[in-house]
PDB file of C-alpha atoms in Angstrom:
ATOM      1  CA  MET A   3       0.000   0.000   0.000  1.00  0.00           C
ATOM      2  CA  PRO A   4       1.453   3.412  -0.917  1.00  0.00           C
ATOM      3  CA  THR A   5       2.214   5.984   1.767  1.00  0.00           C
ATOM      4  CA  ILE A   6      -0.571   8.580   1.954  1.00  0.00           C
ATOM      5  CA  ILE A   7       0.813  10.877   4.639  1.00  0.00           C
ATOM      6  CA  GLU A   8       4.229  12.374   4.054  1.00  0.00           C
ATOM      7  CA  GLY A   9       6.585  13.455   6.775  1.00  0.00           C
ATOM      8  CA  PRO A  10       7.762  17.026   7.237  1.00  0.00           C
ATOM      9  CA  PRO A  11      10.126  18.436   4.622  1.00  0.00           C
ATOM     10  CA  GLY A  12      13.820  17.961   5.251  1.00  0.00           C
ATOM     11  CA  ARG A  13      16.241  20.705   6.213  1.00  0.00           C
ATOM     12  CA  GLU A  14      17.593  20.848   2.669  1.00  0.00           C
ATOM     13  CA  THR A  15      14.176  21.805   1.263  1.00  0.00           C
ATOM     14  CA  PRO A  16      14.131  25.570   0.557  1.00  0.00           C
ATOM     15  CA  LYS A  17      11.421  27.649   2.254  1.00  0.00           C
ATOM     16  CA  PRO A  18       9.012  29.597   0.052  1.00  0.00           C
ATOM     17  CA  LEU A  19       9.714  33.307  -0.310  1.00  0.00           C
ATOM     18  CA  LEU A  20       8.555  35.548   2.529  1.00  0.00           C
ATOM     19  CA  ALA A  21       6.320  37.538   0.173  1.00  0.00           C
ATOM     20  CA  ARG A  22       4.541  34.365  -0.943  1.00  0.00           C
ATOM     21  CA  ARG A  23       3.988  33.252   2.654  1.00  0.00           C
ATOM     22  CA  LEU A  24       2.664  36.700   3.605  1.00  0.00           C
ATOM     23  CA  ILE A  25       0.285  36.702   0.645  1.00  0.00           C
ATOM     24  CA  TRP A  26      -1.078  33.323   1.772  1.00  0.00           C
ATOM     25  CA  PHE A  27      -1.455  34.597   5.350  1.00  0.00           C
ATOM     26  CA  VAL A  28      -3.275  37.775   4.306  1.00  0.00           C
ATOM     27  CA  GLY A  29      -5.442  35.850   1.837  1.00  0.00           C
ATOM     28  CA  LEU A  30      -6.510  33.340   4.468  1.00  0.00           C
ATOM     29  CA  ALA A  31      -7.209  36.098   6.998  1.00  0.00           C
ATOM     30  CA  VAL A  32      -9.371  38.041   4.522  1.00  0.00           C
ATOM     31  CA  ALA A  33     -11.195  34.905   3.392  1.00  0.00           C
ATOM     32  CA  SER A  34     -11.992  33.888   6.971  1.00  0.00           C
ATOM     33  CA  ALA A  35     -13.213  37.399   7.804  1.00  0.00           C
ATOM     34  CA  LEU A  36     -15.474  37.395   4.730  1.00  0.00           C
ATOM     35  CA  ALA A  37     -16.815  33.961   5.639  1.00  0.00           C
ATOM     36  CA  THR A  38     -17.611  35.233   9.137  1.00  0.00           C
ATOM     37  CA  VAL A  39     -19.433  38.251   7.705  1.00  0.00           C
ATOM     38  CA  VAL A  40     -21.470  36.069   5.343  1.00  0.00           C
ATOM     39  CA  VAL A  41     -22.486  33.691   8.136  1.00  0.00           C
ATOM     40  CA  ALA A  42     -23.331  36.574  10.489  1.00  0.00           C
ATOM     41  CA  TYR A  43     -25.542  38.333   7.945  1.00  0.00           C
ATOM     42  CA  GLY A  44     -27.119  35.008   7.008  1.00  0.00           C
ATOM     43  CA  LEU A  45     -28.017  34.328  10.620  1.00  0.00           C
ATOM     44  CA  LYS A  46     -29.233  37.894  11.049  1.00  0.00           C
ATOM     45  CA  ALA A  47     -31.545  37.426   8.063  1.00  0.00           C
ATOM     46  CA  LEU A  48     -33.148  34.475   9.818  1.00  0.00           C
ATOM     47  CA  LEU A  49     -34.157  36.544  12.856  1.00  0.00           C
ATOM     48  CA  PRO A  50     -37.680  37.911  12.935  1.00  0.00           C
ATOM     49  CA  PRO A  51     -37.987  41.677  12.369  1.00  0.00           C
ATOM     50  CA  LEU A  52     -38.461  43.806  15.481  1.00  0.00           C
TER      51      LEU A  52
END
C-alpha cells in the first residue's frame, strides 16, 4: 500500500519566499473574515424583524 501521509520536509528543502507566505497569510485572513461576515448576515436574516 502506498504511503498517503508524508513526513515534514527535510532541512535541505528551501522555504518559500517571505512575500509568498505573507500573501497566503493575508489571503486566508481576509477569506476567513469574509466567511464570518457572510455567516453573520445570514443568521441575522433568519431573525424575525423587530
